[in-house]
mmCIF file of C-alpha atoms in Angstrom:
data_model
loop_
_atom_site.group_PDB
_atom_site.id
_atom_site.type_symbol
_atom_site.label_atom_id
_atom_site.label_comp_id
_atom_site.label_asym_id
_atom_site.label_seq_id
_atom_site.Cartn_x
_atom_site.Cartn_y
_atom_site.Cartn_z
ATOM 1 C CA MET A 1 2.017 42.526 145.681
ATOM 2 C CA ALA A 2 3.048 43.284 142.114
ATOM 3 C CA ILE A 3 0.769 42.112 139.333
ATOM 4 C CA ARG A 4 2.476 39.464 137.196
ATOM 5 C CA ASN A 5 1.355 37.355 134.250
ATOM 6 C CA ALA A 6 0.756 33.608 134.206
ATOM 7 C CA PHE A 7 1.828 30.933 131.737
ATOM 8 C CA TYR A 8 -0.362 27.861 131.224
ATOM 9 C CA ALA A 9 0.486 24.964 128.944
ATOM 10 C CA GLN A 10 -0.896 21.565 128.013
ATOM 11 C CA SER A 11 1.378 18.568 127.624
ATOM 12 C CA GLY A 12 1.377 15.006 126.389
ATOM 13 C CA GLY A 13 -1.630 13.103 125.101
ATOM 14 C CA VAL A 14 -4.740 15.213 125.495
ATOM 15 C CA THR A 15 -8.043 14.106 127.057
ATOM 16 C CA ALA A 16 -11.751 14.764 126.856
ATOM 17 C CA VAL A 17 -11.491 17.081 129.872
ATOM 18 C CA ILE A 18 -8.065 18.739 129.782
ATOM 19 C CA ASN A 19 -9.716 21.910 128.500
ATOM 20 C CA ALA A 20 -11.957 21.886 131.563
ATOM 21 C CA SER A 21 -8.763 22.270 133.590
ATOM 22 C CA ALA A 22 -7.719 25.119 131.293
ATOM 23 C CA CYS A 23 -11.083 26.717 131.927
ATOM 24 C CA GLY A 24 -10.553 26.344 135.676
ATOM 25 C CA VAL A 25 -7.149 28.021 135.467
ATOM 26 C CA ILE A 26 -8.237 30.921 133.248
ATOM 27 C CA GLN A 27 -11.566 31.663 134.925
ATOM 28 C CA THR A 28 -9.988 31.598 138.389
ATOM 29 C CA ALA A 29 -7.090 33.811 137.328
ATOM 30 C CA ARG A 30 -9.568 36.338 135.954
ATOM 31 C CA LYS A 31 -11.060 36.666 139.429
ATOM 32 C CA TYR A 32 -7.763 38.061 140.761
ATOM 33 C CA PRO A 33 -6.835 40.969 138.447
ATOM 34 C CA ASP A 34 -4.968 42.617 141.307
ATOM 35 C CA GLN A 35 -2.496 39.699 141.392
ATOM 36 C CA ILE A 36 -2.531 38.081 137.935
ATOM 37 C CA GLY A 37 -2.366 40.231 134.822
ATOM 38 C CA LYS A 38 -2.803 38.087 131.735
ATOM 39 C CA VAL A 39 -2.853 34.332 131.293
ATOM 40 C CA TYR A 40 -0.654 33.347 128.389
ATOM 41 C CA ALA A 41 -1.085 29.848 126.989
ATOM 42 C CA GLY A 42 1.821 28.064 125.387
ATOM 43 C CA ARG A 43 1.236 27.221 121.753
ATOM 44 C CA ASN A 44 1.906 23.479 121.730
ATOM 45 C CA GLY A 45 2.858 23.196 125.380
ATOM 46 C CA ILE A 46 6.292 24.038 126.727
ATOM 47 C CA ILE A 47 7.473 24.475 123.146
ATOM 48 C CA GLY A 48 5.376 27.626 123.075
ATOM 49 C CA ALA A 49 7.545 29.062 125.844
ATOM 50 C CA LEU A 50 10.796 28.022 124.164
ATOM 51 C CA LYS A 51 9.739 29.532 120.830
ATOM 52 C CA GLU A 52 8.112 32.559 122.480
ATOM 53 C CA GLU A 53 4.782 31.624 120.939
ATOM 54 C CA LEU A 54 2.420 32.789 123.652
ATOM 55 C CA ILE A 55 -1.345 32.892 123.174
ATOM 56 C CA ASP A 56 -3.107 35.831 124.825
ATOM 57 C CA THR A 57 -6.165 34.271 126.455
ATOM 58 C CA SER A 58 -7.410 37.706 127.580
ATOM 59 C CA LEU A 59 -8.606 38.197 123.984
ATOM 60 C CA GLU A 60 -11.091 35.337 124.402
ATOM 61 C CA ASP A 61 -14.502 36.315 125.756
ATOM 62 C CA ASP A 62 -16.054 34.658 128.793
ATOM 63 C CA ASP A 63 -18.430 32.490 126.748
ATOM 64 C CA ASP A 64 -15.593 31.013 124.684
ATOM 65 C CA ILE A 65 -13.569 30.232 127.796
ATOM 66 C CA GLN A 66 -16.650 28.634 129.353
ATOM 67 C CA ALA A 67 -17.068 26.493 126.216
ATOM 68 C CA LEU A 68 -13.710 24.856 126.959
ATOM 69 C CA ILE A 69 -15.520 22.761 129.563
ATOM 70 C CA HIS A 70 -17.288 20.761 126.859
ATOM 71 C CA THR A 71 -14.490 20.772 124.246
ATOM 72 C CA PRO A 72 -12.095 17.798 123.897
ATOM 73 C CA GLY A 73 -8.542 17.892 122.590
ATOM 74 C CA GLY A 74 -6.004 20.526 123.595
ATOM 75 C CA ALA A 75 -7.389 23.999 122.877
ATOM 76 C CA PHE A 76 -3.922 25.573 122.832
ATOM 77 C CA GLY A 77 -1.993 22.654 121.384
ATOM 78 C CA SER A 78 0.045 20.074 123.257
ATOM 79 C CA CYS A 79 3.447 18.456 122.791
ATOM 80 C CA ARG A 80 5.718 15.632 123.830
ATOM 81 C CA HIS A 81 8.875 17.407 124.861
ATOM 82 C CA LYS A 82 10.724 16.495 128.028
ATOM 83 C CA LEU A 83 13.224 18.911 129.531
ATOM 84 C CA LYS A 84 16.487 17.216 130.402
ATOM 85 C CA ASN A 85 18.383 17.966 133.591
ATOM 86 C CA PHE A 86 19.736 21.491 133.954
ATOM 87 C CA SER A 87 23.305 20.252 133.549
ATOM 88 C CA GLU A 88 22.432 18.438 130.312
ATOM 89 C CA ASN A 89 20.514 21.213 128.592
ATOM 90 C CA ARG A 90 21.242 24.566 130.179
ATOM 91 C CA ARG A 91 20.316 26.272 126.887
ATOM 92 C CA GLU A 92 16.607 25.405 127.147
ATOM 93 C CA TYR A 93 16.382 26.505 130.761
ATOM 94 C CA GLU A 94 18.058 29.798 130.043
ATOM 95 C CA ARG A 95 15.668 30.321 127.141
ATOM 96 C CA LEU A 96 12.646 29.705 129.384
ATOM 97 C CA ILE A 97 13.859 32.274 131.881
ATOM 98 C CA GLU A 98 14.557 34.706 129.077
ATOM 99 C CA VAL A 99 11.003 34.369 127.730
ATOM 100 C CA PHE A 100 9.395 34.460 131.176
ATOM 101 C CA ARG A 101 11.349 37.577 132.088
ATOM 102 C CA ALA A 102 10.512 39.303 128.795
ATOM 103 C CA HIS A 103 6.793 38.783 129.383
ATOM 104 C CA ASP A 104 6.827 39.277 133.155
ATOM 105 C CA ILE A 105 5.565 35.753 133.849
ATOM 106 C CA GLY A 106 5.455 34.966 137.552
ATOM 107 C CA TYR A 107 3.208 31.891 137.546
ATOM 108 C CA PHE A 108 3.679 28.627 135.633
ATOM 109 C CA PHE A 109 0.891 26.034 135.396
ATOM 110 C CA TYR A 110 1.763 22.841 133.512
ATOM 111 C CA ASN A 111 -1.152 20.529 132.746
ATOM 112 C CA GLY A 112 -0.038 16.968 132.128
ATOM 113 C CA GLY A 113 1.054 13.543 133.368
ATOM 114 C CA GLY A 114 4.182 12.270 135.081
ATOM 115 C CA ASP A 115 6.672 13.656 132.571
ATOM 116 C CA SER A 116 4.894 17.013 132.670
ATOM 117 C CA GLN A 117 5.014 17.143 136.457
ATOM 118 C CA ASP A 118 8.727 16.465 136.132
ATOM 119 C CA THR A 119 9.018 19.473 133.806
ATOM 120 C CA ALA A 120 7.094 21.671 136.256
ATOM 121 C CA PHE A 121 9.404 20.559 139.064
ATOM 122 C CA LYS A 122 12.507 21.289 136.990
ATOM 123 C CA VAL A 123 11.226 24.769 136.187
ATOM 124 C CA SER A 124 10.690 25.378 139.910
ATOM 125 C CA GLN A 125 14.309 24.360 140.508
ATOM 126 C CA LEU A 126 15.331 26.580 137.628
ATOM 127 C CA ALA A 127 13.808 29.572 139.404
ATOM 128 C CA GLU A 128 16.136 29.018 142.354
ATOM 129 C CA LYS A 129 19.229 28.260 140.285
ATOM 130 C CA MET A 130 18.893 31.296 138.061
ATOM 131 C CA GLY A 131 17.466 33.744 140.556
ATOM 132 C CA TYR A 132 14.178 34.325 138.748
ATOM 133 C CA PRO A 133 11.046 34.294 140.947
ATOM 134 C CA ILE A 134 8.336 32.100 139.427
ATOM 135 C CA THR A 135 5.686 29.997 141.139
ATOM 136 C CA CYS A 136 5.265 26.542 139.576
ATOM 137 C CA ILE A 137 2.178 24.392 140.079
ATOM 138 C CA GLY A 138 1.494 21.146 138.223
ATOM 139 C CA VAL A 139 -2.045 20.423 137.035
ATOM 140 C CA PRO A 140 -2.688 16.650 136.873
ATOM 141 C CA LYS A 141 -3.921 15.024 133.698
ATOM 142 C CA THR A 142 -3.562 11.566 132.216
ATOM 143 C CA VAL A 143 -5.954 8.989 130.831
ATOM 144 C CA ASP A 144 -3.588 6.289 132.121
ATOM 145 C CA ASN A 145 -4.552 7.086 135.743
ATOM 146 C CA ASP A 146 -1.006 6.366 136.828
ATOM 147 C CA LEU A 147 -0.005 9.509 138.758
ATOM 148 C CA PRO A 148 0.806 8.779 142.417
ATOM 149 C CA PHE A 149 -0.733 10.479 145.473
ATOM 150 C CA THR A 150 -4.032 11.239 143.738
ATOM 151 C CA ASP A 151 -7.054 8.941 143.982
ATOM 152 C CA CYS A 152 -7.581 9.306 140.247
ATOM 153 C CA CYS A 153 -6.343 11.445 137.389
ATOM 154 C CA PRO A 154 -8.511 13.911 135.450
ATOM 155 C CA GLY A 155 -9.098 12.409 132.033
ATOM 156 C CA PHE A 156 -9.304 8.830 133.251
ATOM 157 C CA GLY A 157 -12.943 8.770 134.375
ATOM 158 C CA SER A 158 -14.181 9.736 130.921
ATOM 159 C CA VAL A 159 -11.981 7.160 129.185
ATOM 160 C CA ALA A 160 -13.196 4.542 131.648
ATOM 161 C CA LYS A 161 -16.817 5.446 130.880
ATOM 162 C CA TYR A 162 -16.162 5.249 127.137
ATOM 163 C CA ILE A 163 -14.378 1.886 127.324
ATOM 164 C CA ALA A 164 -16.961 0.342 129.660
ATOM 165 C CA THR A 165 -19.768 1.544 127.391
ATOM 166 C CA SER A 166 -18.036 0.417 124.198
ATOM 167 C CA THR A 167 -17.313 -3.006 125.684
ATOM 168 C CA LEU A 168 -20.940 -3.399 126.710
ATOM 169 C CA GLU A 169 -22.355 -2.298 123.365
ATOM 170 C CA ALA A 170 -19.906 -4.273 121.211
ATOM 171 C CA SER A 171 -20.530 -7.365 123.332
ATOM 172 C CA LEU A 172 -24.242 -7.202 122.564
ATOM 173 C CA ASP A 173 -23.406 -7.041 118.875
ATOM 174 C CA ILE A 174 -21.099 -10.074 119.051
ATOM 175 C CA ARG A 175 -23.522 -12.090 121.159
ATOM 176 C CA SER A 176 -26.345 -11.523 118.686
ATOM 177 C CA MET A 177 -24.287 -12.902 115.771
ATOM 178 C CA CYS A 178 -22.002 -15.486 117.323
ATOM 179 C CA ASP A 179 -23.928 -18.591 116.263
ATOM 180 C CA THR A 180 -23.214 -17.975 112.599
ATOM 181 C CA SER A 181 -20.531 -15.299 112.553
ATOM 182 C CA THR A 182 -17.876 -13.728 114.783
ATOM 183 C CA LYS A 183 -16.827 -15.727 117.834
ATOM 184 C CA VAL A 184 -14.044 -13.542 119.213
ATOM 185 C CA PHE A 185 -13.862 -9.766 119.586
ATOM 186 C CA ILE A 186 -10.746 -7.963 120.838
ATOM 187 C CA LEU A 187 -10.733 -4.325 121.933
ATOM 188 C CA GLU A 188 -7.292 -2.728 122.301
ATOM 189 C CA VAL A 189 -7.110 0.129 124.793
ATOM 190 C CA MET A 190 -4.421 2.507 126.029
ATOM 191 C CA GLY A 191 -2.234 1.806 129.051
ATOM 192 C CA ARG A 192 1.512 1.327 128.742
ATOM 193 C CA HIS A 193 2.484 0.078 132.185
ATOM 194 C CA ALA A 194 -0.757 0.349 134.168
ATOM 195 C CA GLY A 195 -3.956 -1.510 133.401
ATOM 196 C CA TRP A 196 -6.487 1.017 134.692
ATOM 197 C CA ILE A 197 -8.157 1.609 131.317
ATOM 198 C CA ALA A 198 -8.328 -2.098 130.518
ATOM 199 C CA ALA A 199 -9.816 -2.692 133.960
ATOM 200 C CA SER A 200 -12.602 -0.222 133.217
ATOM 201 C CA GLY A 201 -13.820 -2.544 130.478
ATOM 202 C CA GLY A 202 -14.655 -4.949 133.290
ATOM 203 C CA LEU A 203 -17.474 -2.657 134.406
ATOM 204 C CA ALA A 204 -19.467 -3.814 131.366
ATOM 205 C CA GLY A 205 -20.438 -7.064 133.064
ATOM 206 C CA ALA A 206 -20.416 -8.602 136.517
ATOM 207 C CA GLY A 207 -22.249 -11.930 136.366
ATOM 208 C CA GLU A 208 -20.975 -15.348 135.355
ATOM 209 C CA GLY A 209 -20.233 -15.442 131.645
ATOM 210 C CA GLU A 210 -20.834 -11.740 131.108
ATOM 211 C CA PRO A 211 -18.267 -9.958 128.943
ATOM 212 C CA PRO A 212 -15.510 -9.014 128.918
ATOM 213 C CA HIS A 213 -14.437 -12.622 129.384
ATOM 214 C CA ILE A 214 -10.732 -11.765 129.327
ATOM 215 C CA ILE A 215 -8.880 -8.603 130.347
ATOM 216 C CA LEU A 216 -5.172 -8.402 129.620
ATOM 217 C CA PHE A 217 -3.276 -6.166 132.053
ATOM 218 C CA PRO A 218 0.342 -4.953 131.787
ATOM 219 C CA GLU A 219 0.712 -6.023 135.428
ATOM 220 C CA VAL A 220 0.017 -9.702 134.581
ATOM 221 C CA PRO A 221 2.571 -11.501 132.350
ATOM 222 C CA PHE A 222 0.952 -12.769 129.157
ATOM 223 C CA GLU A 223 0.947 -16.542 128.617
ATOM 224 C CA ARG A 224 -0.038 -17.507 125.085
ATOM 225 C CA ASP A 225 -1.230 -21.045 125.743
ATOM 226 C CA ARG A 226 -3.254 -20.123 128.805
ATOM 227 C CA PHE A 227 -4.833 -17.229 126.921
ATOM 228 C CA LEU A 228 -5.871 -19.480 124.035
ATOM 229 C CA GLU A 229 -7.295 -22.068 126.439
ATOM 230 C CA ARG A 230 -9.414 -19.376 128.058
ATOM 231 C CA VAL A 231 -10.653 -18.122 124.665
ATOM 232 C CA GLU A 232 -11.646 -21.635 123.619
ATOM 233 C CA PHE A 233 -13.419 -22.262 126.928
ATOM 234 C CA CYS A 234 -15.468 -19.058 126.579
ATOM 235 C CA VAL A 235 -16.466 -19.827 122.995
ATOM 236 C CA LYS A 236 -17.647 -23.299 123.970
ATOM 237 C CA GLU A 237 -19.307 -22.214 127.218
ATOM 238 C CA TYR A 238 -20.870 -18.879 126.196
ATOM 239 C CA GLY A 239 -20.802 -18.995 122.400
ATOM 240 C CA TYR A 240 -18.384 -16.098 122.075
ATOM 241 C CA CYS A 241 -15.421 -14.405 123.756
ATOM 242 C CA VAL A 242 -14.816 -10.680 124.314
ATOM 243 C CA VAL A 243 -11.287 -9.553 125.150
ATOM 244 C CA VAL A 244 -10.171 -6.129 126.393
ATOM 245 C CA ALA A 245 -6.410 -5.849 125.941
ATOM 246 C CA SER A 246 -4.112 -3.146 127.210
ATOM 247 C CA GLU A 247 -1.602 -1.914 124.645
ATOM 248 C CA GLY A 248 1.020 -2.565 127.331
ATOM 249 C CA ALA A 249 0.329 -6.294 127.615
ATOM 250 C CA GLN A 250 3.705 -7.995 127.875
ATOM 251 C CA TYR A 251 5.443 -11.327 128.243
ATOM 252 C CA GLU A 252 7.131 -12.377 131.458
ATOM 253 C CA ASP A 253 10.502 -11.153 130.170
ATOM 254 C CA GLY A 254 9.096 -7.630 129.708
ATOM 255 C CA ARG A 255 8.693 -7.705 125.931
ATOM 256 C CA PHE A 256 5.554 -5.918 124.776
ATOM 257 C CA LEU A 257 3.190 -7.905 122.572
ATOM 258 C CA ALA A 258 2.814 -4.718 120.535
ATOM 259 C CA ASP A 259 6.385 -3.381 120.451
ATOM 260 C CA ALA A 260 6.533 -1.309 117.240
ATOM 261 C CA GLY A 261 10.324 -1.061 117.396
ATOM 262 C CA ALA A 262 10.477 2.720 117.848
ATOM 263 C CA LYS A 263 10.636 5.295 120.649
ATOM 264 C CA ASP A 264 8.545 8.408 121.235
ATOM 265 C CA ALA A 265 9.841 11.857 122.239
ATOM 266 C CA PHE A 266 9.897 10.851 125.907
ATOM 267 C CA GLY A 267 11.953 7.714 125.162
ATOM 268 C CA HIS A 268 9.009 5.360 125.660
ATOM 269 C CA THR A 269 8.596 2.272 123.483
ATOM 270 C CA GLN A 270 6.154 3.023 120.680
ATOM 271 C CA LEU A 271 3.199 0.650 121.040
ATOM 272 C CA GLY A 272 0.426 -0.428 118.720
ATOM 273 C CA GLY A 273 -1.010 -3.605 117.305
ATOM 274 C CA VAL A 274 -1.721 -5.849 120.279
ATOM 275 C CA ALA A 275 -5.267 -6.515 119.031
ATOM 276 C CA PRO A 276 -4.266 -7.859 115.590
ATOM 277 C CA ALA A 277 -1.420 -9.805 117.204
ATOM 278 C CA LEU A 278 -3.894 -11.532 119.517
ATOM 279 C CA ALA A 279 -6.364 -12.054 116.677
ATOM 280 C CA ASN A 280 -3.693 -13.810 114.628
ATOM 281 C CA MET A 281 -2.972 -16.111 117.572
ATOM 282 C CA VAL A 282 -6.655 -16.988 117.795
ATOM 283 C CA LYS A 283 -6.950 -17.584 114.062
ATOM 284 C CA GLN A 284 -3.859 -19.763 113.795
ATOM 285 C CA ALA A 285 -4.473 -21.826 116.927
ATOM 286 C CA LEU A 286 -8.270 -22.015 117.077
ATOM 287 C CA GLY A 287 -9.568 -20.981 113.672
ATOM 288 C CA HIS A 288 -12.406 -18.859 115.040
ATOM 289 C CA LYS A 289 -13.780 -15.922 113.106
ATOM 290 C CA TYR A 290 -12.768 -12.720 114.853
ATOM 291 C CA HIS A 291 -12.977 -8.955 114.776
ATOM 292 C CA TRP A 292 -10.760 -6.482 116.541
ATOM 293 C CA ALA A 293 -10.819 -2.745 117.156
ATOM 294 C CA VAL A 294 -8.369 -0.179 118.486
ATOM 295 C CA ALA A 295 -9.984 2.528 120.603
ATOM 296 C CA ASP A 296 -6.936 4.770 120.057
ATOM 297 C CA TYR A 297 -7.747 8.520 120.015
ATOM 298 C CA LEU A 298 -11.492 7.815 120.169
ATOM 299 C CA GLN A 299 -11.255 6.811 123.821
ATOM 300 C CA ARG A 300 -9.485 9.947 124.988
ATOM 301 C CA SER A 301 -11.467 12.438 122.896
ATOM 302 C CA ALA A 302 -14.994 11.155 123.548
ATOM 303 C CA ARG A 303 -16.322 14.257 125.286
ATOM 304 C CA HIS A 304 -19.885 13.376 124.203
ATOM 305 C CA ILE A 305 -19.934 10.583 126.795
ATOM 306 C CA ALA A 306 -17.676 12.129 129.421
ATOM 307 C CA SER A 307 -18.075 11.329 133.098
ATOM 308 C CA ALA A 308 -19.634 14.227 134.998
ATOM 309 C CA THR A 309 -17.374 13.350 137.926
ATOM 310 C CA ASP A 310 -14.326 13.633 135.663
ATOM 311 C CA VAL A 311 -15.383 16.998 134.247
ATOM 312 C CA GLU A 312 -15.942 18.381 137.738
ATOM 313 C CA GLN A 313 -12.580 17.137 138.998
ATOM 314 C CA ALA A 314 -10.701 18.404 135.931
ATOM 315 C CA TYR A 315 -12.087 21.893 136.483
ATOM 316 C CA ALA A 316 -11.377 21.719 140.210
ATOM 317 C CA VAL A 317 -7.662 20.952 139.846
ATOM 318 C CA GLY A 318 -7.247 23.889 137.468
ATOM 319 C CA LYS A 319 -9.069 26.213 139.834
ATOM 320 C CA VAL A 320 -7.158 25.084 142.910
ATOM 321 C CA ALA A 321 -3.819 25.263 141.083
ATOM 322 C CA VAL A 322 -4.300 29.022 140.734
ATOM 323 C CA GLU A 323 -5.439 29.355 144.340
ATOM 324 C CA MET A 324 -2.342 27.468 145.500
ATOM 325 C CA ALA A 325 -0.076 29.787 143.530
ATOM 326 C CA LEU A 326 -1.751 32.885 144.922
ATOM 327 C CA ALA A 327 -1.360 31.467 148.421
ATOM 328 C CA GLY A 328 2.401 31.385 147.864
ATOM 329 C CA LYS A 329 2.698 27.621 147.502
ATOM 330 C CA GLN A 330 5.443 26.266 145.284
ATOM 331 C CA ALA A 331 6.244 23.045 143.381
ATOM 332 C CA LEU A 332 2.997 21.274 144.242
ATOM 333 C CA MET A 333 0.292 19.394 142.343
ATOM 334 C CA PRO A 334 -3.387 19.409 143.356
ATOM 335 C CA THR A 335 -4.584 15.870 144.102
ATOM 336 C CA ILE A 336 -7.989 14.235 144.361
ATOM 337 C CA VAL A 337 -8.597 12.718 147.785
ATOM 338 C CA ARG A 338 -11.364 10.133 148.118
ATOM 339 C CA GLU A 339 -13.340 10.416 151.334
ATOM 340 C CA GLN A 340 -15.719 7.539 150.602
ATOM 341 C CA SER A 341 -16.982 5.539 147.644
ATOM 342 C CA ARG A 342 -20.718 5.272 148.318
ATOM 343 C CA PRO A 343 -21.882 7.926 148.022
ATOM 344 C CA TYR A 344 -18.739 9.165 146.340
ATOM 345 C CA ARG A 345 -17.157 12.092 148.158
ATOM 346 C CA TRP A 346 -13.840 13.738 147.453
ATOM 347 C CA HIS A 347 -11.859 16.890 148.036
ATOM 348 C CA ILE A 348 -8.678 18.474 146.679
ATOM 349 C CA GLY A 349 -5.368 17.844 148.445
ATOM 350 C CA GLU A 350 -1.789 18.456 147.363
ATOM 351 C CA ALA A 351 1.449 16.584 146.698
ATOM 352 C CA PRO A 352 5.035 17.807 146.118
ATOM 353 C CA LEU A 353 6.164 17.724 142.505
ATOM 354 C CA SER A 354 9.506 16.293 143.618
ATOM 355 C CA GLU A 355 7.704 13.092 144.622
ATOM 356 C CA VAL A 356 5.159 13.004 141.788
ATOM 357 C CA ALA A 357 7.656 13.423 138.945
ATOM 358 C CA ASN A 358 8.324 10.295 136.871
ATOM 359 C CA GLN A 359 6.421 7.960 139.197
ATOM 360 C CA GLU A 360 3.805 5.479 137.963
ATOM 361 C CA LYS A 361 0.908 4.086 139.976
ATOM 362 C CA LYS A 362 0.072 0.587 138.830
ATOM 363 C CA MET A 363 -3.022 -1.467 139.549
ATOM 364 C CA PRO A 364 -2.981 -2.989 143.050
ATOM 365 C CA ILE A 365 -2.739 -6.758 142.820
ATOM 366 C CA HIS A 366 -5.953 -7.175 144.831
ATOM 367 C CA TYR A 367 -7.826 -5.344 142.042
ATOM 368 C CA ILE A 368 -7.118 -8.248 139.670
ATOM 369 C CA THR A 369 -8.814 -11.651 139.975
ATOM 370 C CA ASP A 370 -6.687 -14.671 140.835
ATOM 371 C CA ASP A 371 -6.786 -15.962 137.259
ATOM 372 C CA GLY A 372 -5.391 -12.617 136.043
ATOM 373 C CA TYR A 373 -8.232 -12.040 133.583
ATOM 374 C CA GLY A 374 -10.767 -9.936 135.469
ATOM 375 C CA ILE A 375 -11.395 -7.281 138.103
ATOM 376 C CA THR A 376 -12.330 -7.868 141.731
ATOM 377 C CA GLN A 377 -15.128 -6.230 143.686
ATOM 378 C CA ASP A 378 -12.559 -3.893 145.271
ATOM 379 C CA CYS A 379 -11.604 -2.689 141.807
ATOM 380 C CA ARG A 380 -15.237 -2.275 140.818
ATOM 381 C CA ASP A 381 -15.887 -0.247 143.976
ATOM 382 C CA TYR A 382 -12.958 2.004 143.064
ATOM 383 C CA LEU A 383 -13.876 2.457 139.405
ATOM 384 C CA GLU A 384 -17.639 2.871 139.453
ATOM 385 C CA PRO A 385 -17.822 6.324 141.092
ATOM 386 C CA LEU A 386 -15.356 7.693 138.546
ATOM 387 C CA ILE A 387 -17.752 7.096 135.630
ATOM 388 C CA TYR A 388 -20.837 8.429 137.426
ATOM 389 C CA GLY A 389 -22.939 11.142 135.888
ATOM 390 C CA GLU A 390 -23.444 12.499 132.402
ATOM 391 C CA SER A 391 -22.147 15.857 131.228
ATOM 392 C CA PHE A 392 -23.402 16.096 127.677
ATOM 393 C CA PRO A 393 -22.116 18.987 125.566
ATOM 394 C CA PRO A 394 -24.575 21.281 123.805
ATOM 395 C CA PHE A 395 -25.367 20.197 120.259
ATOM 396 C CA ASP A 396 -25.812 22.190 117.062
ATOM 397 C CA ASN A 397 -27.328 20.530 113.992
ATOM 398 C CA GLY A 398 -26.771 17.133 115.544
ATOM 399 C CA LEU A 399 -23.083 17.635 116.365
ATOM 400 C CA PRO A 400 -21.384 18.676 119.617
ATOM 401 C CA ARG A 401 -20.655 22.381 119.939
ATOM 402 C CA VAL A 402 -16.992 23.093 120.663
ATOM 403 C CA ALA A 403 -15.004 26.174 121.596
ATOM 404 C CA LYS A 404 -13.498 28.107 118.709
ATOM 405 C CA LEU A 405 -10.764 30.278 120.130
ATOM 406 C CA LYS A 406 -8.845 33.061 118.403
ATOM 407 C CA ASN A 407 -5.546 31.796 119.831
ATOM 408 C CA GLN A 408 -3.852 35.057 118.917
ATOM 409 C CA LEU A 409 -0.144 35.184 119.657
ATOM 410 C CA VAL A 410 1.381 38.094 121.534
ATOM 411 C CA GLU A 411 4.087 40.095 119.855
ATOM 412 C CA LYS A 412 7.541 38.633 120.401
ATOM 413 C CA LYS A 413 9.917 40.698 122.509
ATOM 414 C CA LEU A 414 13.083 38.714 121.906
ATOM 415 C CA LYS A 415 15.045 39.169 118.723
ATOM 416 C CA ALA A 416 16.502 35.708 118.231
ATOM 417 C CA ASP A 417 14.356 32.704 117.364
ATOM 418 C CA PHE A 418 15.031 29.543 119.337
ATOM 419 C CA GLN A 419 16.098 26.473 117.397
ATOM 420 C CA MET A 420 14.712 23.256 118.852
#
């Protein structure tokens, strides 16, 4: 078998553990020098391939690659760029093939969510259409936990741990001051169409009256009056009310509470501001003192409190992606298969990219309590193993130590620059 190079790229919103997947890909590839030459990383995702900006990871020493395991963010840069269908944008596909051919790239590993798996699938189709042999394997990643066929998505467990912990700690703060100060606290979390992250806030408490008192899911239509009645009940009954709200909370007609009136690069509605919107409702209708917070990037970059389970799974899908490619498999994504919840056992399976692409896995209705404001025991049983274990990074002078890569670009072989 001829030795060919590999291309790895990160896509979409990054996570606390996406670099652990990168580490899995690179370290595993290095074990097969008779089949994989160099691993090139795309500078800023698939854009790196289009612009022929390829990072030579072979210039990074083993210790620096190992340090990726405890480094959040995207070590090679990420992007939001969705390839259109071949018929709509032949130019980009032809450019990819041109770059891959110039650098003898025979393996493509794309690390991302649903849109990224769609890109990986399209590139696999591209190989057939244009007669260029390249093996394409998707590497799952998304904090939203909404990829189908996999029990969970690398990146989610650490966000869930962060949100559950933050909800617990903030609730203690509010409870200690509620007699004379803040009565209502609202934490806004990520989750456009699926309420997995919001649900994880429910792990903070289980008993009667324990926060969060209200969870707002995208799957449950928001009713203003019923929401305000619940807030008032909690304030009177418990002295305070803690709300965890998904950014994707929406009215029955599908309008987002936090619609910012713009679209992102993937065509998704730009969201932001559900917490202040809810706080204004509370202030105007009930007059209670409130505070709100938006977890935003903090939730997806909190490597210091990452789930050990999540770190292990993120590395595993990167490792197995390479093993799949070397086994001759094509257009697949490694999946996490749950064997049992207590004790938690799992193994790596696989799913075809053609079925994963552009699909969203929402919360099962039986994971949400009948009143629509909490999680059931079934949901708790699902979530708890995903936040198990601590995987603290090493610290230097009180701060987490992170990888510092050279990220040196290879010399371009094509004359013309590509205009995006």
